[in-house]
Short mmCIF file of C-alpha atoms in Angstrom, two decimals:
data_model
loop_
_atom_site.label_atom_id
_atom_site.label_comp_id
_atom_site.label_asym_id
_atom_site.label_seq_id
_atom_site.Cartn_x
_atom_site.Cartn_y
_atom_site.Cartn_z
CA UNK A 1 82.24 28.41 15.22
CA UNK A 2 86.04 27.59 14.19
CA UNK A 3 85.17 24.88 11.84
CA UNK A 4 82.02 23.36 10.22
CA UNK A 5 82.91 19.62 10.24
CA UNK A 6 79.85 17.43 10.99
CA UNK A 7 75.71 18.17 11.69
CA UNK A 8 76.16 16.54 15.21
CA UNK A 9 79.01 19.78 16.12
CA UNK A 10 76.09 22.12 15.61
CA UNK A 11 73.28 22.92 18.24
CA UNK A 12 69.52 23.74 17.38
CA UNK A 13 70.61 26.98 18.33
CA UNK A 14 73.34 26.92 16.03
CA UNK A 15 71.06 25.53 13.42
CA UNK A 16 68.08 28.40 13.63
CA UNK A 17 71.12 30.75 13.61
CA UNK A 18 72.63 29.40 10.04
CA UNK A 19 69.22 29.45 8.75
CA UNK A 20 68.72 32.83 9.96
CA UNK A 21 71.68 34.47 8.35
CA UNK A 22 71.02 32.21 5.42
CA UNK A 23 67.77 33.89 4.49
CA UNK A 24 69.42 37.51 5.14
CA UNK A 25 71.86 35.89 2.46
CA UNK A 26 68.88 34.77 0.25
CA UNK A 27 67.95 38.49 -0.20
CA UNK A 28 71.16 39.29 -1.98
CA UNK A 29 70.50 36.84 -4.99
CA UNK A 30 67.99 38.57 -5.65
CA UNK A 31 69.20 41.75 -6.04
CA UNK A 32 70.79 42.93 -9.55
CA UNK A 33 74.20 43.75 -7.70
CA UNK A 34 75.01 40.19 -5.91
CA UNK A 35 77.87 41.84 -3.71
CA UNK A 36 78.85 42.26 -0.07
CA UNK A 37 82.11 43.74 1.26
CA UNK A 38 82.04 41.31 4.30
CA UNK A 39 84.95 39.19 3.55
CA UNK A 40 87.00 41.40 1.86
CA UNK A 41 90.81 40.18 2.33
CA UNK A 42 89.87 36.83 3.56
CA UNK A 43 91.05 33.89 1.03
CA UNK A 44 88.86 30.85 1.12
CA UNK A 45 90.33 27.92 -0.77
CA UNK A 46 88.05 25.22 -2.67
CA UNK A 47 89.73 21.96 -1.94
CA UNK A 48 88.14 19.22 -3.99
CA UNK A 49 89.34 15.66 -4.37
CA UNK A 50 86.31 14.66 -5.89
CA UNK A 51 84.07 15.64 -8.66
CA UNK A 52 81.39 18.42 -8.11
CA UNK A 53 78.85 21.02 -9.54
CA UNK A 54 76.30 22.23 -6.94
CA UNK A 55 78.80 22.12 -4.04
CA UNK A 56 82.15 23.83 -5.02
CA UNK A 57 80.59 26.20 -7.23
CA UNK A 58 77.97 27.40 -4.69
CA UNK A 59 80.82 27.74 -2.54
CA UNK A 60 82.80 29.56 -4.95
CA UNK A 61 79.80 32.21 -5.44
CA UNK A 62 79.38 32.15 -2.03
CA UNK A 63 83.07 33.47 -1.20
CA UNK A 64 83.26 35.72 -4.23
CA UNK A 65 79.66 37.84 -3.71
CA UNK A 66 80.88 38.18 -0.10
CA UNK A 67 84.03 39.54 -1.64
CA UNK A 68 86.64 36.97 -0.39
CA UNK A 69 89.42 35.87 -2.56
CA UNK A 70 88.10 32.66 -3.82
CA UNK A 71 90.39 29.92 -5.15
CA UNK A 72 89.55 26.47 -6.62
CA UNK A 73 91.36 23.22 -6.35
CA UNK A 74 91.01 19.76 -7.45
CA UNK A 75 92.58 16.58 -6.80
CA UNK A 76 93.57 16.15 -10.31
CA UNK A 77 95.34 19.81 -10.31
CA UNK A 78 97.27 19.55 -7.15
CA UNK A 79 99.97 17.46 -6.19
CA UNK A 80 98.80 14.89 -4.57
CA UNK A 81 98.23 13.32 -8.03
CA UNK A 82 102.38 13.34 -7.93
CA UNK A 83 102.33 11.12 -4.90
CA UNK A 84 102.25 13.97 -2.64
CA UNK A 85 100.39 13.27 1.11
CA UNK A 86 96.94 14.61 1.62
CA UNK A 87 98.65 16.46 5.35
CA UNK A 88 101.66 18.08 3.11
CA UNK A 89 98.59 19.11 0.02
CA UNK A 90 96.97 21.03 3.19
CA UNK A 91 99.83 22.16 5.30
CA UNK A 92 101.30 23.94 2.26
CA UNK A 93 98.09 25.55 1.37
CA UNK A 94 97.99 26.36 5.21
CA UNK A 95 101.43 27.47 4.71
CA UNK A 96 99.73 30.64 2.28
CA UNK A 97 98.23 32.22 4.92
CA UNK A 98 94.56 31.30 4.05
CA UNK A 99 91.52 31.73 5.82
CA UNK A 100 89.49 29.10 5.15
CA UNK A 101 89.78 25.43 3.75
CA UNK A 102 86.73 23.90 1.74
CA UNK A 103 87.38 20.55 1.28
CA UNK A 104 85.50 17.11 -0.36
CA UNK A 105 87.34 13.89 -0.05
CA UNK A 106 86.75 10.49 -0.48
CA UNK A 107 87.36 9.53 2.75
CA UNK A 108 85.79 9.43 5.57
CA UNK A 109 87.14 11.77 8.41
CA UNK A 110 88.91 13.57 5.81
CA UNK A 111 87.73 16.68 7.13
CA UNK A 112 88.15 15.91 10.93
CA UNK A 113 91.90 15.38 10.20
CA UNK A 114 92.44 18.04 7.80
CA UNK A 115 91.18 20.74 10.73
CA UNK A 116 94.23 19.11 13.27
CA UNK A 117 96.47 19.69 11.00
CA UNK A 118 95.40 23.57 9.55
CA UNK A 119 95.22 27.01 11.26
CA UNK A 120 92.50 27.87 8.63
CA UNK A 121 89.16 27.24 9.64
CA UNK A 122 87.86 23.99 7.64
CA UNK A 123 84.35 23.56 6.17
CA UNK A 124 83.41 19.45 5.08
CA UNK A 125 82.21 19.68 1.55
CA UNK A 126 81.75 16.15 2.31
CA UNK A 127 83.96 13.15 3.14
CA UNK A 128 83.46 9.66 1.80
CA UNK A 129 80.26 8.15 3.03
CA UNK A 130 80.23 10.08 6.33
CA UNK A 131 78.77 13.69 6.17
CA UNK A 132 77.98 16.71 4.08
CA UNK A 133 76.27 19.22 6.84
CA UNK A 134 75.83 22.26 4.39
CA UNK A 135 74.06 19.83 2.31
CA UNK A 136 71.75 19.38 5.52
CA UNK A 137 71.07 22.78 6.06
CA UNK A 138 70.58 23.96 2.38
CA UNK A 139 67.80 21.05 2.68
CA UNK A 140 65.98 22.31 5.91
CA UNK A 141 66.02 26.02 5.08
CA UNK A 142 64.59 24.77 1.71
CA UNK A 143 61.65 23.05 3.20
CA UNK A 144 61.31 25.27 5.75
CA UNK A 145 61.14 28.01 3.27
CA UNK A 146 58.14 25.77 1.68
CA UNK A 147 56.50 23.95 4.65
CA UNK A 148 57.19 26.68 7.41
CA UNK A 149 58.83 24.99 10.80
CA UNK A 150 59.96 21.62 10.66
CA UNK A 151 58.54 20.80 14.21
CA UNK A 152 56.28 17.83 13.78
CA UNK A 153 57.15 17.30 10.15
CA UNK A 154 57.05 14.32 8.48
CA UNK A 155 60.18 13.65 6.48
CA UNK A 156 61.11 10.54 4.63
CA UNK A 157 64.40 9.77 3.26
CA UNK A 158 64.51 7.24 0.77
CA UNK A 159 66.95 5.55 -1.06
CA UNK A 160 70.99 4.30 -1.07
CA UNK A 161 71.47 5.00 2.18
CA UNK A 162 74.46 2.82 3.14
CA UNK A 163 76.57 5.10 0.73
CA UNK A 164 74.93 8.36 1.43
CA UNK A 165 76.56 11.29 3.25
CA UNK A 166 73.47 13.68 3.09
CA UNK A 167 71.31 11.28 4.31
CA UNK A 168 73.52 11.06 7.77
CA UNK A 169 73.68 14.90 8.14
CA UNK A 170 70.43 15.55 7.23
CA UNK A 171 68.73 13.00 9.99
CA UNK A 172 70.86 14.74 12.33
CA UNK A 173 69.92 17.93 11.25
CA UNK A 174 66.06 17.03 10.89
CA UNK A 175 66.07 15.91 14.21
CA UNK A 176 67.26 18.74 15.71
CA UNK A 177 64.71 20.79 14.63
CA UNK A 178 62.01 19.19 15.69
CA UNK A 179 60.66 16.47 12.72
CA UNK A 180 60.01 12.82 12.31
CA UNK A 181 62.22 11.06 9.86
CA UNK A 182 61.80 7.82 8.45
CA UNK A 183 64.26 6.36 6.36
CA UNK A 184 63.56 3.66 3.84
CA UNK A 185 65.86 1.23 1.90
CA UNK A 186 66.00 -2.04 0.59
CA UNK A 187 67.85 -4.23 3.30
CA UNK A 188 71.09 -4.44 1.54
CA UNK A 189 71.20 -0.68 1.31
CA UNK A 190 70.15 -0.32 5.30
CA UNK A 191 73.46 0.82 6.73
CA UNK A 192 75.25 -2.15 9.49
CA UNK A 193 74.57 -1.21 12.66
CA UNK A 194 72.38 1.66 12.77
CA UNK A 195 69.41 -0.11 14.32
CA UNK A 196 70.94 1.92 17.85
CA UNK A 197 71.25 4.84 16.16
CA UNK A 198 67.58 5.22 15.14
CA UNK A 199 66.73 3.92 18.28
CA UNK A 200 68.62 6.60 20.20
CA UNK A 201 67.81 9.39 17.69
CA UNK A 202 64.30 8.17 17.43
CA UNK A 203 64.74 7.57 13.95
CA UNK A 204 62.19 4.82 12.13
CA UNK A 205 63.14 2.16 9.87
CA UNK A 206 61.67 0.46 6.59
CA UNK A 207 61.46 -0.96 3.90
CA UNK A 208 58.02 -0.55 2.75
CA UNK A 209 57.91 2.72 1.01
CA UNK A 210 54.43 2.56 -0.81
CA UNK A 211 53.49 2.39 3.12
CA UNK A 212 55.25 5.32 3.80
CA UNK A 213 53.96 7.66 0.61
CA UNK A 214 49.97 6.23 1.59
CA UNK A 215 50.75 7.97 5.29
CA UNK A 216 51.49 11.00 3.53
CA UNK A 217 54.24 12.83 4.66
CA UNK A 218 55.49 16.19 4.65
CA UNK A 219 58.80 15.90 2.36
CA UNK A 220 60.15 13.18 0.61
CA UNK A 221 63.87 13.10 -0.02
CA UNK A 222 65.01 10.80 -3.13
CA UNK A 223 68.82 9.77 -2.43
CA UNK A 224 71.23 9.12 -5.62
CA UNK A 225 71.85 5.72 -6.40
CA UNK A 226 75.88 5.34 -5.76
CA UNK A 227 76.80 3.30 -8.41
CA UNK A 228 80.82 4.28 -8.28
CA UNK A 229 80.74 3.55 -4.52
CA UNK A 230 79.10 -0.18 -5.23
CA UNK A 231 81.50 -2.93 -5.17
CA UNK A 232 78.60 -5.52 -4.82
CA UNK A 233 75.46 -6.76 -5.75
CA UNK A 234 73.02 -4.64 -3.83
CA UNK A 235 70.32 -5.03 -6.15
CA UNK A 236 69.67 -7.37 -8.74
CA UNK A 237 69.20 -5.09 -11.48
CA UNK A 238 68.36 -1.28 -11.79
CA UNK A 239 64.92 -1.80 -13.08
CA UNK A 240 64.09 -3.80 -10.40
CA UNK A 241 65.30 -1.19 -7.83
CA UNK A 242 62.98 1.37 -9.16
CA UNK A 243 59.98 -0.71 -9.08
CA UNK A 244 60.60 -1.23 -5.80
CA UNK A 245 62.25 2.23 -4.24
CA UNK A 246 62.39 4.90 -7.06
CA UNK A 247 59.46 7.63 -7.01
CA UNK A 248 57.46 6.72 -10.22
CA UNK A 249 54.78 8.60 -11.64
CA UNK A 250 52.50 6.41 -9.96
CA UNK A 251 54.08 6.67 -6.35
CA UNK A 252 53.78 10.45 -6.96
CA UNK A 253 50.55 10.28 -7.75
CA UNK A 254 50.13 8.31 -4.08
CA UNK A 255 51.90 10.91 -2.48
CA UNK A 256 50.04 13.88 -3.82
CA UNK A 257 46.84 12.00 -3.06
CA UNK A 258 47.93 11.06 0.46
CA UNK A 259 48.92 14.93 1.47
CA UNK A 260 48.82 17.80 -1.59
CA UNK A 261 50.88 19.59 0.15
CA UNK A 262 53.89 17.23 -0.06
CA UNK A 263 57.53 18.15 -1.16
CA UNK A 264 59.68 16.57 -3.08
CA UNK A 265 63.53 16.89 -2.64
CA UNK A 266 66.83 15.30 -3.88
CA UNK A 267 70.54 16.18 -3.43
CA UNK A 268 71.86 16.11 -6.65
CA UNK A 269 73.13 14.68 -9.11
CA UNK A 270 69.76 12.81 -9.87
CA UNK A 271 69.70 9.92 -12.24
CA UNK A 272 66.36 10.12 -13.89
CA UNK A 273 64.57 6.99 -14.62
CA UNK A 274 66.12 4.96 -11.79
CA UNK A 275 65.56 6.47 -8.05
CA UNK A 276 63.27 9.28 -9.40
CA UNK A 277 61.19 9.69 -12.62
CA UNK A 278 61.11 12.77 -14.18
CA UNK A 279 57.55 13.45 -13.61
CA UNK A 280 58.34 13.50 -9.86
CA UNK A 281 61.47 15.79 -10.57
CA UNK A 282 60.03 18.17 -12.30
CA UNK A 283 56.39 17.99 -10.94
CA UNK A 284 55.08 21.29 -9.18
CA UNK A 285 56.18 19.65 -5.69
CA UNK A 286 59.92 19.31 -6.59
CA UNK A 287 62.34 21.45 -4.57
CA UNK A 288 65.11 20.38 -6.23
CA UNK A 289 66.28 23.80 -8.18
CA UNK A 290 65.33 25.92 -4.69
CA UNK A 291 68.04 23.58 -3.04
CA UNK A 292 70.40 24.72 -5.45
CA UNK A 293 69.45 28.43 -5.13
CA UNK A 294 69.56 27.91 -1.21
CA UNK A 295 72.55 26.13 -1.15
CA UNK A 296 74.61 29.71 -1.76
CA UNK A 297 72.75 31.39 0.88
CA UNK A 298 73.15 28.62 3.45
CA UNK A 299 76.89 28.54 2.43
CA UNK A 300 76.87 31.97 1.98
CA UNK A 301 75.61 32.24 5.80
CA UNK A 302 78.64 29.72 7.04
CA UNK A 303 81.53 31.73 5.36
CA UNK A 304 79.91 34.25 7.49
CA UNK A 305 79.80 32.78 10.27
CA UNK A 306 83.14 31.38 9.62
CA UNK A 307 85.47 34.10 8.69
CA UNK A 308 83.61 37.63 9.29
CA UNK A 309 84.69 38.34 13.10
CA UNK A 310 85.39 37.23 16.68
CA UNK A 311 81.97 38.74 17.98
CA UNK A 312 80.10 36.53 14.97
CA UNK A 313 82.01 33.44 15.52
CA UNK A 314 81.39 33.23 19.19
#
């Protein structure tokens, strides 16, 4: 691995091997002295161009109980809010002799141009609307850690999908390893054009998700509603998107009924009351703290992977 750019650059090999070092990584939160000498002198720079709490500062704990030199920037402290290029933001960072770039931008492919232009190995912290693969790992080494292997699973991913990143990465990644994702949205939320997409990646589509919950699946993953990324009416009014897609207390009740064991997982930021009540987040099925604590280990297990030798990175 030189960089970590998109789900679909990583094999199921790859996969089981992130998830692997990820629980090793795991067993360090939980020890009183959260330290590891393994990237001692490496300098891994935090390059965010939009706002974040889960993501840069897992990364930042990630890099710093591993020992690397950790530094944090944002859009609004660099100086690209002088006018200055995106390429010339990075180059001159590259310029520092870093290690590592972490970056989240608003656009998509931000990350696939940032690595042509940087010596540093680049990590997407997730670009516009296209992908956020740590996100997708930090998600399947959750439920795995909660449902065992994903082979056979039943996962459902619900919600704004037309503006979600995690929900791209994470079909890829589900795939991979072997479950059965469904993905349900209203039609104006479906994204254009991915009818060939499912159909290749043997993905299913709807827009019926009481039908989905009565099935009883394995997970279900509530997506955030995007309002800042909405420049249109996708639906009429909030209250009527819940009724129709948000996981009330009485879908929750049909899910629990339909399989007990059932999971219940969301990305973050969640806005309560809308695409997930707060019955269902806080309910005894919700994953959604463990996919904050995993999200250092799984990012803890890409720095790793990243920046901690030749013989690991091959």
């Amino acid at each position: 691995m030189r960089h970590l750019l998109s789900s679909a650059d990583l094999t199921r090999d790859d996969v089981r091997m992130l998830l692997a070092t990820a629980a090793e990584m795991h067993e360090v939160q939980r020890r009183d002295v959260k330290k590891l000498p393994t990237l001692r002198g490496r300098t891994v720079i935090n390059l965010f161009f939009e706002d974040s709490t889960r993501t840069r500062s897992s990364f930042e704990i990630a890099g710093k109980w591993m020992s690397a030199d950790t530094i944090n920037i944002t859009g609004k402290g660099s100086s690209t809010s002088k006018g200055e290029s995106l390429r010339d933001t990075v180059m001159t960072i590259d310029a520092m002799s870093v290690d590592c770039v972490v970056i989240r931008h608003m656009a998509s492919g931000a990350a696939h141009q940032v690595a042509q232009w940087v010596d540093a190995s680049v990590v997407n912290a997730g670009d516009g609307t296209h992908e956020h693969p740590t996100q997708a790992l930090l998600d399947a080494y959750t439920m795995e850690q909660r449902l065992g292997s994903l082979e056979g699973r039943r996962v459902a991913i619900v919600g704004d999908l037309t503006h979600s990143r995690v929900f791209r990465s994470n079909a890829i990644t589900l795939r991979r390893l072997g479950a059965e994702v469904t993905l349900v949205a209203p039609p104006t939320l479906m994204p254009s054009g991915i009818g060939p997409w499912a159909a290749a990646d043997g993905l299913t589509l709807t827009d019926d998700l009481d039908a989905v919950l009565a099935a009883g699946p394995d997970a279900v993953m509530m997506l955030r509603v995007q309002k800042e990324r909405m420049s249109g009416g996708f639906f009429p009014t909030p209250r009527e998107y819940t009724v129709g897609f948000g996981l009330t207390r009485e879908r929750l009740r049909a899910l629990v009924d339909a399989n007990p064991e059932a999971v219940i997982c969301h990305p973050g930021p969640m806005n309560r009351g809308l695409e997930i009540s707060a019955d269902a987040a806080d309910a005894a099925q919700s994953l959604v703290l463990d996919q904050v604590s995993a999200g250092v280990a799984v990012r803890m297990a890409v720095l790793y992977h990243l920046l901690a030798g030749e013989e690991v990175a091959a």
